[in-house]
Coordinates of C-alpha atoms in Angstrom, one line a residue:
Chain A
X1 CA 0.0 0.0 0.0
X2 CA 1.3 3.4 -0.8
X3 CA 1.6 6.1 1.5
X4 CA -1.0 8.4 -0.2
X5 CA -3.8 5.4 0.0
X6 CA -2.9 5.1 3.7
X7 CA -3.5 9.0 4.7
X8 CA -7.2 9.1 4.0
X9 CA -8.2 12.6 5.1
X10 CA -5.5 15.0 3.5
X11 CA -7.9 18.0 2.8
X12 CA -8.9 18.0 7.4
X13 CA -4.9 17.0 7.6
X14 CA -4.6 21.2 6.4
X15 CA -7.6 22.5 8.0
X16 CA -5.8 21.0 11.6
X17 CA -2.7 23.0 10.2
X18 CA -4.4 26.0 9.8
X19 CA -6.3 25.8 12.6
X20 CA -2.6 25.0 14.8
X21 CA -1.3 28.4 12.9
X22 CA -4.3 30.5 14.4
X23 CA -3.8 28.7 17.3
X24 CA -0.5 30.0 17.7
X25 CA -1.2 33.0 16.7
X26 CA -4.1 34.1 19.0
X27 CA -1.5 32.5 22.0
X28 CA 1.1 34.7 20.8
X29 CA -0.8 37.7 20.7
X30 CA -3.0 37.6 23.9
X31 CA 1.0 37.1 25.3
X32 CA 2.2 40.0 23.7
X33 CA -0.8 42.1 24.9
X34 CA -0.4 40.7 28.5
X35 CA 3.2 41.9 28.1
X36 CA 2.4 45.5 27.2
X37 CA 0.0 46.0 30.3
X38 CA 1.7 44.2 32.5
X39 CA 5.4 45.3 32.6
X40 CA 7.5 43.5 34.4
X41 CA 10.6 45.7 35.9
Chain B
X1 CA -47.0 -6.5 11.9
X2 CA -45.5 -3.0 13.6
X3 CA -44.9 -4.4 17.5
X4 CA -47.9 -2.9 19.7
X5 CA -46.7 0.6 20.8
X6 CA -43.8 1.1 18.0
X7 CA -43.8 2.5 14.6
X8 CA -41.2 1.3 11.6
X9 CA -39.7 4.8 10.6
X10 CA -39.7 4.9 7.2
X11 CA -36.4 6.6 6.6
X12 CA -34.2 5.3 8.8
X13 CA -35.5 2.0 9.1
X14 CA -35.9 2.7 12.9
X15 CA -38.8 1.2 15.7
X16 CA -39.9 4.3 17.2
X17 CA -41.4 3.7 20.4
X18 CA -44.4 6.1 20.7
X19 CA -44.2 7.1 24.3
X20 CA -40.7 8.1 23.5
X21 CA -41.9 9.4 20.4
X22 CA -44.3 12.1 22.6
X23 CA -41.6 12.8 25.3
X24 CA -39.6 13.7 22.2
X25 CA -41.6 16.1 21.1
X26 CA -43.0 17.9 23.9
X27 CA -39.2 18.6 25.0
X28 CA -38.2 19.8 21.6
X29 CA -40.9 22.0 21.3
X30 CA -41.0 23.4 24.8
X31 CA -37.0 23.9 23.8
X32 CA -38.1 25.7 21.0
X33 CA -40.7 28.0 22.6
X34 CA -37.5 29.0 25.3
X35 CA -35.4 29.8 22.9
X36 CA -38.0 32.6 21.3
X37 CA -38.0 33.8 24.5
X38 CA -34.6 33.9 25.4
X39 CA -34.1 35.4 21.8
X40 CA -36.0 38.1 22.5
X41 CA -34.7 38.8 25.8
X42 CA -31.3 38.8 23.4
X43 CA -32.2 41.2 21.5
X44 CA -33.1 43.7 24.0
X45 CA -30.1 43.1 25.6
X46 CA -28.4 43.8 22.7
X47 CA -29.9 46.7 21.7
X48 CA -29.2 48.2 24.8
X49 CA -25.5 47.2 25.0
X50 CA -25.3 49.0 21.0
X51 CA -24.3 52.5 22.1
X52 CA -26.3 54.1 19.3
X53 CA -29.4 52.5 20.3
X54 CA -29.1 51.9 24.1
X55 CA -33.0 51.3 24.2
X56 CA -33.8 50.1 28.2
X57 CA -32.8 51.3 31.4
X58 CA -31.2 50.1 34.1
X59 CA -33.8 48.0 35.7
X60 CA -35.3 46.1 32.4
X61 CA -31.9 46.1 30.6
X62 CA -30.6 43.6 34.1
X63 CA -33.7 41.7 34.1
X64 CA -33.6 40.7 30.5
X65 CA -30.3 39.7 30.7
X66 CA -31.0 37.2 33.5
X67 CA -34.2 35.9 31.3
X68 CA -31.5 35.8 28.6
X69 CA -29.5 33.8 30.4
X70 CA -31.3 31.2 32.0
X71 CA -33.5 30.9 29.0
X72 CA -30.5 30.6 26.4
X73 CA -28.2 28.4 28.5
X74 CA -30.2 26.2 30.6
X75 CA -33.7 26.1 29.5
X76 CA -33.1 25.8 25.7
X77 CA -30.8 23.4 25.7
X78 CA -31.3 21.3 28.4
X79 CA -34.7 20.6 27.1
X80 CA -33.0 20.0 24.0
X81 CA -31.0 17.8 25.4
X82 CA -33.4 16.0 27.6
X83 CA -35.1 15.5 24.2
X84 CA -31.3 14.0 22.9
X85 CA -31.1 11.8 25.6
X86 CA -34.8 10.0 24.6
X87 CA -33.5 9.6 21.3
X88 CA -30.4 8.6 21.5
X89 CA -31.4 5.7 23.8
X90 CA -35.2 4.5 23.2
X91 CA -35.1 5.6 19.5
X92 CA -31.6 4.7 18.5
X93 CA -31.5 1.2 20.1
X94 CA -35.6 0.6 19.4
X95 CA -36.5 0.0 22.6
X96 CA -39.2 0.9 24.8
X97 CA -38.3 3.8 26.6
X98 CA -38.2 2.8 30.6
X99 CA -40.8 4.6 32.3
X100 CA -42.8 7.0 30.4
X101 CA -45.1 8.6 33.2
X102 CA -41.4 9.2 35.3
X103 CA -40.5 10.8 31.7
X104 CA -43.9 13.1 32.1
X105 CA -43.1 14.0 35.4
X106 CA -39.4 15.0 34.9
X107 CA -40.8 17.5 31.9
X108 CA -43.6 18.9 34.3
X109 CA -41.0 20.1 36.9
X110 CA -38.6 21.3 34.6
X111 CA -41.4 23.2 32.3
X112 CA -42.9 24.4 36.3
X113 CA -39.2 25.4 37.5
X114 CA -39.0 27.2 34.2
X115 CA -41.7 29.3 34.0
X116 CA -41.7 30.1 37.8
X117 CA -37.9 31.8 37.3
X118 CA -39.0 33.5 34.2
X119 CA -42.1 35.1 36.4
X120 CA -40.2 35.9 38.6
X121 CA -37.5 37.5 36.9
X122 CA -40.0 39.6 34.7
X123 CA -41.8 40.4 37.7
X124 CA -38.7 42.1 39.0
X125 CA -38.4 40.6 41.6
X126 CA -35.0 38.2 41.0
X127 CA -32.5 40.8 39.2
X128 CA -29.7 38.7 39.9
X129 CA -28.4 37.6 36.6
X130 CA -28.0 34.5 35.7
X131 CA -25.1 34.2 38.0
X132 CA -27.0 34.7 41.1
X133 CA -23.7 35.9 43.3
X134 CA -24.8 36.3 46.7
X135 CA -25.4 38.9 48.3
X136 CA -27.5 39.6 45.0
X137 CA -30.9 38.1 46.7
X138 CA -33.4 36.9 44.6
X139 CA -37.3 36.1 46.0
X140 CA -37.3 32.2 47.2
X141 CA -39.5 31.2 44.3
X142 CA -37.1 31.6 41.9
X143 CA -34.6 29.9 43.4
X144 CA -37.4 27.2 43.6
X145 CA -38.2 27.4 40.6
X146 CA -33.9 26.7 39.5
X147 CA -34.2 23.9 42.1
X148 CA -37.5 22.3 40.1
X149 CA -35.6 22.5 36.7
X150 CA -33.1 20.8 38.2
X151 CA -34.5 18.2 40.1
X152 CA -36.7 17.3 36.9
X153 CA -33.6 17.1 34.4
X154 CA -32.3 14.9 36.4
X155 CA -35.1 12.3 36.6
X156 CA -34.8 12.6 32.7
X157 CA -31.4 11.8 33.1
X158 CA -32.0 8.7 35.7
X159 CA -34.5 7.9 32.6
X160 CA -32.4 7.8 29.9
X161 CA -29.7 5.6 31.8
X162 CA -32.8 3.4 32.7
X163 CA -33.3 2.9 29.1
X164 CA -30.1 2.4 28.2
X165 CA -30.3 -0.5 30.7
X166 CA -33.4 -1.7 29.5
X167 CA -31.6 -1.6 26.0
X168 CA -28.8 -3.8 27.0
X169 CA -30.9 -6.3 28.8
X170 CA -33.3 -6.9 25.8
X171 CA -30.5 -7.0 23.7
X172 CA -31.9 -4.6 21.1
X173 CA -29.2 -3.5 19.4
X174 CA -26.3 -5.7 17.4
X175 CA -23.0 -3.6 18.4
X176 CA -21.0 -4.9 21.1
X177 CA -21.1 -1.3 22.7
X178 CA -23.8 0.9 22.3
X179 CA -23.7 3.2 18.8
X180 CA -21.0 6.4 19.0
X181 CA -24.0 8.6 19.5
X182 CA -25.1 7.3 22.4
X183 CA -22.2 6.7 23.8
X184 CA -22.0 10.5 23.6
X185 CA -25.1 11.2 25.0
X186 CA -24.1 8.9 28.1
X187 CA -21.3 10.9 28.8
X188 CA -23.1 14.4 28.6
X189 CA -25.7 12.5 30.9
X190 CA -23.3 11.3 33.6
X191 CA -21.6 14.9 33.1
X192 CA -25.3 16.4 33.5
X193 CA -25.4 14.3 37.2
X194 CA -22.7 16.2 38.4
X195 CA -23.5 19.2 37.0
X196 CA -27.3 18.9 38.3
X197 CA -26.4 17.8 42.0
X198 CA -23.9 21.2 42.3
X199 CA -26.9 22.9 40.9
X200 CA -28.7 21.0 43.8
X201 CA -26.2 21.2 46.4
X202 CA -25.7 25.5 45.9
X203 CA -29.4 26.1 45.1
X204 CA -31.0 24.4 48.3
X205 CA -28.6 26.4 50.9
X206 CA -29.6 29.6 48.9
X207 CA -33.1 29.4 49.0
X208 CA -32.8 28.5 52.7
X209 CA -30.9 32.0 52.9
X210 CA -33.6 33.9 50.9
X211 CA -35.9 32.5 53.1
X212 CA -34.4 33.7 56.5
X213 CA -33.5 30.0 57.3
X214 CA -29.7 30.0 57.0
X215 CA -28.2 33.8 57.6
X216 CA -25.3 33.6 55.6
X217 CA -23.8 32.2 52.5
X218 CA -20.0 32.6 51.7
X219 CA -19.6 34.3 48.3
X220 CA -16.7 31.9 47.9
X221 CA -17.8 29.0 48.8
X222 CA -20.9 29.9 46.2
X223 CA -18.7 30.6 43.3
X224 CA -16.8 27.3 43.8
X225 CA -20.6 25.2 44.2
X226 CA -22.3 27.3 41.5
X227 CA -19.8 27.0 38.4
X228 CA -20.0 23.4 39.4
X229 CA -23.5 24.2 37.6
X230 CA -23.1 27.2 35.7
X231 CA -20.1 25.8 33.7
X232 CA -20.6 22.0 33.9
X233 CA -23.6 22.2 32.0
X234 CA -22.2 23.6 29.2
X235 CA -19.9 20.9 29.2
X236 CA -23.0 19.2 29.0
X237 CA -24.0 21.1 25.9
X238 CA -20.4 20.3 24.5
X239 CA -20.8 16.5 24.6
X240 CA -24.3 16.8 23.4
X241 CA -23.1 18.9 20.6
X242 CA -20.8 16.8 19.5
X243 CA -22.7 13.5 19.6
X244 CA -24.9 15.6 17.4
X245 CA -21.8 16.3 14.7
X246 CA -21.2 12.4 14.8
X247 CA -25.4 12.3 14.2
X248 CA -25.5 14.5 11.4
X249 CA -22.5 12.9 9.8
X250 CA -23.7 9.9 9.8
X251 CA -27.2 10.8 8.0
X252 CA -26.4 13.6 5.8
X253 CA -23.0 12.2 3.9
X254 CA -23.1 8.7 5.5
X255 CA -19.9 9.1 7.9
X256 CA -18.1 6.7 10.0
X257 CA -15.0 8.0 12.4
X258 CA -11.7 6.8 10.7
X259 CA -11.2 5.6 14.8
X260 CA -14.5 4.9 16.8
X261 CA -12.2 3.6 19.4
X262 CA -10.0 7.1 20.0
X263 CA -13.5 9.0 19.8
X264 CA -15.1 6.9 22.6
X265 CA -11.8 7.8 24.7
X266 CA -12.1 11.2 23.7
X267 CA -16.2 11.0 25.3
X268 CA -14.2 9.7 28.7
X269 CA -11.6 11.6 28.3
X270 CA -15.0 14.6 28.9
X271 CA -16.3 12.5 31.6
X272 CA -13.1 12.3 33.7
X273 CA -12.3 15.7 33.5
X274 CA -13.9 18.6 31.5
X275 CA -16.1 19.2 35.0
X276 CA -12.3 21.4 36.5
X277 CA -12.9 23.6 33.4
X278 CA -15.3 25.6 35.8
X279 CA -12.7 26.3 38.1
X280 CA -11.2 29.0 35.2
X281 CA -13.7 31.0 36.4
X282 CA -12.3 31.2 39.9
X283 CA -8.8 32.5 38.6
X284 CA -9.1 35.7 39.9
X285 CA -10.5 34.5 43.3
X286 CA -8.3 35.3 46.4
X287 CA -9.5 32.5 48.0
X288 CA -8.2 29.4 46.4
X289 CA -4.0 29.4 46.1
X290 CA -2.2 29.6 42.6
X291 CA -1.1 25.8 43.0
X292 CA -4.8 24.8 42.8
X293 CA -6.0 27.2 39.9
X294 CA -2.7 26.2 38.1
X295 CA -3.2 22.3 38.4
X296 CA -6.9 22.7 37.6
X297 CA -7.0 24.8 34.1
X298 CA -3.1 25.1 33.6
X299 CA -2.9 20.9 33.2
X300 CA -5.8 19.0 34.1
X301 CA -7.9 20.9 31.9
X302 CA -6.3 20.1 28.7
X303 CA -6.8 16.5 28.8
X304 CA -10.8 17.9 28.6
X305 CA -9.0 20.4 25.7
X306 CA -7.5 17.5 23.7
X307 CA -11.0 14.9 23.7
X308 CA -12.0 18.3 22.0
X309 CA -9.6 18.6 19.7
X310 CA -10.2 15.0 18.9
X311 CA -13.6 14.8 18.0
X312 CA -13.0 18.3 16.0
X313 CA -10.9 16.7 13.7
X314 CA -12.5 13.0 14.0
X315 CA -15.6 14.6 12.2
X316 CA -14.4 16.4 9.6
X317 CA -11.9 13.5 8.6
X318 CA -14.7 10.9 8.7
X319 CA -16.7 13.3 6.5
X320 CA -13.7 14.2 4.3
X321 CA -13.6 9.9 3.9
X322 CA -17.2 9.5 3.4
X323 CA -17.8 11.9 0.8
X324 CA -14.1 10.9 -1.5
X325 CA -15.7 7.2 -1.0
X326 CA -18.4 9.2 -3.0
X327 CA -15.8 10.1 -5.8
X328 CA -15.0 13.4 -4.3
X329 CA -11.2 12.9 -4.8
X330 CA -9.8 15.4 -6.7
X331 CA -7.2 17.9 -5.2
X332 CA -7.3 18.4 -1.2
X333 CA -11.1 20.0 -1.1
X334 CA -12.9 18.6 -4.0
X335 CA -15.0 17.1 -0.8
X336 CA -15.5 20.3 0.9
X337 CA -16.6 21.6 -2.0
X338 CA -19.6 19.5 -3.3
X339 CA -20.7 18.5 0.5
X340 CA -24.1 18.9 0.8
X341 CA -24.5 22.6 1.2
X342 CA -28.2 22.2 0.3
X343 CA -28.6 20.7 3.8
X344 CA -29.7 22.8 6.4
X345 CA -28.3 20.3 9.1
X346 CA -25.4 19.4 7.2
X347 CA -24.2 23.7 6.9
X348 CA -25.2 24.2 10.8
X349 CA -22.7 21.4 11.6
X350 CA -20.1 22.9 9.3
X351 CA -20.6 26.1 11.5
X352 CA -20.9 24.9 14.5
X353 CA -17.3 22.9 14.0
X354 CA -15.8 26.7 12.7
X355 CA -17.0 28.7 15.3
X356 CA -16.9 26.1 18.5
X357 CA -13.1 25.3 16.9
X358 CA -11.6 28.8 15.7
X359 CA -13.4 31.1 18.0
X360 CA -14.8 29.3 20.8
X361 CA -11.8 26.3 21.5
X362 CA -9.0 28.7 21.0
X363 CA -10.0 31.7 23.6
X364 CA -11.4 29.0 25.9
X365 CA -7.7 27.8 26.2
X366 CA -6.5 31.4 26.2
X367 CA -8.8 32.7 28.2
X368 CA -7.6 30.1 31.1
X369 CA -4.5 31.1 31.2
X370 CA -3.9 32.2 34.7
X371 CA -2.0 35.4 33.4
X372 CA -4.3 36.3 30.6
X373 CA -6.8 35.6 32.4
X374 CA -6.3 39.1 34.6
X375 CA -7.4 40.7 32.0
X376 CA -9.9 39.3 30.1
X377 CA -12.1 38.2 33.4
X378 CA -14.7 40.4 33.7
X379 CA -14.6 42.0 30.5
X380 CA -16.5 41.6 27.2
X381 CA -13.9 39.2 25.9
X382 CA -15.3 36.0 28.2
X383 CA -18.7 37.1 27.0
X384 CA -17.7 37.0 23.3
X385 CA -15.9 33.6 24.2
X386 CA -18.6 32.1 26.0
X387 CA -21.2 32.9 23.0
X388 CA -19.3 31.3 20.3
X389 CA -18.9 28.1 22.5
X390 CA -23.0 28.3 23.2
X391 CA -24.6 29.9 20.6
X392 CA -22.0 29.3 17.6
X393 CA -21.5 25.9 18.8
X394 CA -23.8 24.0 20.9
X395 CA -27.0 26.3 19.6
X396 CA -26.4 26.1 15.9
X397 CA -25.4 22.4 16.1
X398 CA -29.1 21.5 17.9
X399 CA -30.7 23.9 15.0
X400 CA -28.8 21.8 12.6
X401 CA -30.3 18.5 13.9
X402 CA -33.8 20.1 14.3
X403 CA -33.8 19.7 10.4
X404 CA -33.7 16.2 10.8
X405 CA -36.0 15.3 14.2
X406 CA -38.5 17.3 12.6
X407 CA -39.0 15.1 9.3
X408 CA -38.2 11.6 11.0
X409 CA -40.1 11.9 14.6
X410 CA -42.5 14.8 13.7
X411 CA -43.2 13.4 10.6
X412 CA -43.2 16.6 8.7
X413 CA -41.7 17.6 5.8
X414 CA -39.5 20.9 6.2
X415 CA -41.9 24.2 5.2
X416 CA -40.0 26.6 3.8
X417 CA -36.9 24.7 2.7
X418 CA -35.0 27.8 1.1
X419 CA -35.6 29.8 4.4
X420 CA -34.2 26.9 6.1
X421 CA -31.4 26.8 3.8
X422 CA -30.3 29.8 4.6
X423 CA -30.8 30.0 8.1
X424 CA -27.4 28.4 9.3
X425 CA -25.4 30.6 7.5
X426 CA -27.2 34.0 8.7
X427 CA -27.0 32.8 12.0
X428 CA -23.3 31.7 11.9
X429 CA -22.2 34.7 10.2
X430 CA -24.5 36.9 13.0
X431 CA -22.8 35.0 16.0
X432 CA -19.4 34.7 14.8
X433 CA -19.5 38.5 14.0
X434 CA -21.1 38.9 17.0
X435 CA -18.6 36.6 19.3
X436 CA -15.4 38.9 17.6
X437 CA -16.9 42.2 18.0
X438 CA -17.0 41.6 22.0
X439 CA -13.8 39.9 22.5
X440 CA -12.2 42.9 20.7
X441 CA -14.2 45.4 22.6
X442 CA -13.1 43.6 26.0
X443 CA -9.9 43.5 24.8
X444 CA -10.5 47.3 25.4
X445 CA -11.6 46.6 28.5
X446 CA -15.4 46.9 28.3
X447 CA -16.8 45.3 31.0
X448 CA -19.0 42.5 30.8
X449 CA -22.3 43.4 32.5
X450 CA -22.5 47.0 32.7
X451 CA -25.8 48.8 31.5
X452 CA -24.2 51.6 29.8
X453 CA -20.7 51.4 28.8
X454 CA -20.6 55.0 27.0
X455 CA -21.4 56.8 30.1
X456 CA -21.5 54.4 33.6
X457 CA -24.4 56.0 34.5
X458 CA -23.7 59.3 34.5
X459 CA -20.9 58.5 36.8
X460 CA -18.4 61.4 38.3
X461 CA -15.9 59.5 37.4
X462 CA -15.5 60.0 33.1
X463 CA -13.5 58.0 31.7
X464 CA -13.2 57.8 27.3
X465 CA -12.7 54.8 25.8
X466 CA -10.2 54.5 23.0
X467 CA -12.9 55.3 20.0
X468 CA -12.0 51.9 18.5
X469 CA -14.1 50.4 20.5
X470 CA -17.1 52.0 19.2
X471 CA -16.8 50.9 15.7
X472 CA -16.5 47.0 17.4
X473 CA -20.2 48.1 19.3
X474 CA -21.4 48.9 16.3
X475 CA -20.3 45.8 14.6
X476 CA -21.6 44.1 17.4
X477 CA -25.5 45.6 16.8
X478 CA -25.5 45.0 13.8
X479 CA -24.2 41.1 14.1
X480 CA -26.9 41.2 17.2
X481 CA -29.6 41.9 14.5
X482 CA -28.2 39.0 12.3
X483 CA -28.3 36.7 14.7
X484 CA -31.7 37.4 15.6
X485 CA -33.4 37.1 12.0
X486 CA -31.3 33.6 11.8
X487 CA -33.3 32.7 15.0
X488 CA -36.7 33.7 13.9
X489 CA -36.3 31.9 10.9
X490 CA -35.3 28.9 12.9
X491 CA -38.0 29.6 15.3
X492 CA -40.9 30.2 12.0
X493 CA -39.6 27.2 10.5
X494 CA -39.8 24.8 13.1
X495 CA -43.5 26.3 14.1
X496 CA -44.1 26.2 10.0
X497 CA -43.3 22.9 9.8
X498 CA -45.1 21.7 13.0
X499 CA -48.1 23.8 11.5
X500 CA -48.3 23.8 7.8
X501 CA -45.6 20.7 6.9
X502 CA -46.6 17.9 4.7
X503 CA -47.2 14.9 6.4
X504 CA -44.3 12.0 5.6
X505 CA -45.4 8.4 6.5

């Protein structure tokens, strides 16, 4: 069996990589906006 | 011969007890009647939260939001889901449900316990949101009537497991395990026992306080007990939800999960512990110490986080399969592409996996991070987070599967198909519009509850907002307004079909 027969859901296989990017992204930028209220000195 | 008591659905191929068949319906339809209510509640909410409109005062704009509230998060879908639960056992495994009178009895208390808090409420004399924080008193009879609502969920909980048992006895169904879907459903159930007995356990001391009984209640102590309740059940909603994606799946493209197995352990994974996501909403209590909230939402929590993550990618993979099985292979979204778009039930799932995935999933982990959450709690931003995880989720989701209950146990054929149609995606747009435009206003800081966030009530204190928040308000009224004619068109089309439908045999 090929490798391409044996992955059978490509097209979710990018949606969960997008959704992992915005993921990220929304982490990283409630961080950032923590960070700019909250100084630490 | 059809079995004395049973009907052979025509559709599914089903044995439909009729007992369970009535329960059914009366729960769904009383759903639906609480969800106009709460919906209009919404909408004067709303339009008093939309700066250029601010159309109650004080008084009215904190009672409707309480009716909102109760209505929209417990009412609505618990009767929903007490509907769910007779499906997905006496339906779904054709057997007879347990105990049909016990079923009658559970849906007069929670129908009594219902309408007593709405009266109530609109009788002013319970404006205590839905939240209830002591030393906020309501009159006795609303907590009463909470205490009812509870008491007779519960009973259609002890049903549905009593069914279930009934159902294995007999033998009535071939799987070794009983079907995905109601495997789901029997986790949201024993998730709804815990949720119900906190709901139990704070109400009862609390209507002993408004009664003069007990003379105080620690606010503490009612925050830890109440989100016990006020969270848990919509975990509750969340497992429902999802058992409904797996539902839909199955009937509108014919989907099987690529792993039953891992989805089953994703269902315990929700029983075990999805019930410490409440404590997130004690993060910014002094009471309990950092090591508790930290080990309770910092860790524990995700294990709740990942059975989500599971099931959100377990049903769009089985669907991807299901629908290239159909000849849908070319390139990666050939599938996505000619889904069934046509199908009311089949768009509301799509949306509800967007919205309770992109916008509700990600800020719900965000949102209990211990740091970040010092500045979202309190704000609009939980309120935005909280509404695409409800409304954009678990709301859209039961609309979606309306579409089919309505044809296979009402025996109606949908009237006004087109309206239907379109229904989903008005109501997604309106709610996910609706869901960002608050959690970027409270990421301004607007507060969460406050009558009128322009001026605080003609307050001594000014204080001017940064004007970008303004443009997210009015984002916000208008997505309000969306959201609304995507629920009245739910609303006439379920009461259209009920009325005016063709009759299927």
């Amino acid at each position: 069996m090929s490798g391409k027969e044996s992955f059978p859901a490509p097209g979710t296989f990018v949606l969960a990589l997008i959704f992992l990017v915005v993921f990220i992204a929304v982490y990283f930028l409630n961080l950032k906006y923590l960070g700019s209220v909250w100084e630490v000195r | 011969m059809a079995e004395q008591g049973f009907r052979t659905c025509s559709v599914t191929g089903l044995k439909v007890h009729l007992p369970a068949e009535r329960l059914i319906k009366a729960n769904a339809v009383t759903a639906i009647i609480f969800i106009a209510i709460g919906g209009a509640a919404a909408l004067l909410a709303a339009l008093t939260r939309w700066p250029a409109v601010h159309l109650l005062g004080p008084e009215w704009f904190y009672r409707v939001l309480t009716a909102h509230g109760f209505d929209m998060l417990i009412v609505w879908i618990i009767f929903f889901e007490i509907a769910a639960l007779y499906l997905g056992s006496a339906v779904l495994l054709s057997v007879r449900i347990a105990a049909p009178l016990v079923g009658w009895v559970a849906y007069i208390l929670m129908l009594g316990g219902a309408v007593l808090v709405n009266i109530m409420v609109l009788a002013g004399k319970s404006d205590v949101l839905f939240t209830s924080y002591p030393p906020l008193m309501a009159h006795p009879l609303f907590y009463l009537g909470v205490i009812l609502f509870a008491v007779g969920a519960l009973i259609g909980v002890a049903l549905f497991f009593a069914t279930l048992y009934k159902a294995r006895k007999e033998k009535t169904y071939t799987h070794q395990s009983f079907p995905l879907v109601t495997f789901g459903l029997f986790a949201a159930a024993c998730i709804a026992v815990t949720t119900l007995l906190h709901g139990a356990g704070i109400y009862i001391p609390t209507l002993l306080w408004s009664l003069g009984i007990i003379h105080d209640i620690d606010p503490s102590a009612y925050r830890l007990v109440w989100w016990g309740l006020g969270h848990s059940s919509q975990q509750i909603n969340v497992t429902a939800m999802i058992s409904v994606w797996y539902l839909i799946g199955a009937l509108s493209v014919g989907m099987k999960p690529i792993n039953e197995k891992l989805c089953r352990t994703a269902f315990v994974l929700y029983i075990l512990f999805i019930d410490v996501a409440s404590e997130h909403h004690l993060l910014v209590d002094p009471v309990f110490g950092n090591a508790h909230k930290i080990w309770n939402t910092g860790y524990v929590m995700h294990l709740a986080v990942l059975a989500s993550m599971i099931h959100a990618l377990a049903v769009p993979a089985g669907i991807e399969v299901a629908l290239r099985k159909q000849g849908y292979t070319k390139g990666l979204f050939e599938w996505f592409k000619m889904a069934p778009w046509g199908n009311p039930a089949f768009s509301a799932t799509v949306w509800s996996i967007f919205i309770f995935g992109f916008l509700a999933g990600i800020t719900g982990v965000v949102f209990g991070n211990e740091q970040i959450n010092m500045t979202a709690h309190n704000t609009w931003r939980i309120t935005g987070h909280f509404h695409a995880t409800v409304v954009g989720g678990t709301t859209i989701a039961f609309m979606g599967v309306t579409y089919y209950i309505l044809p296979l146990i009402f025996r109606r054929q949908i009237w006004a198909l087109s309206l239907a149609r379109i229904q989903p995606w008005l109501y997604g747009i309106g709610i996910t519009m609706l869901s960002a435009s608050m959690m970027l206003a409270g990421a301004y800081g607007i507060p969460r509850r406050h009558w009128d966030i322009a001026n605080f009530g003609g307050s001594p204190f000014a204080f001017a907002w940064d004007p970008t928040v303004y443009i997210w308000l009015g984002v916000f009224g208008i997505a309000a307004l969306l959201a609304v004619a995507g629920g009245i068109i739910y609303v006439a089309v379920s009461a259209g079909t009920l009325l005016w439908g063709k009759k299927v045999e």
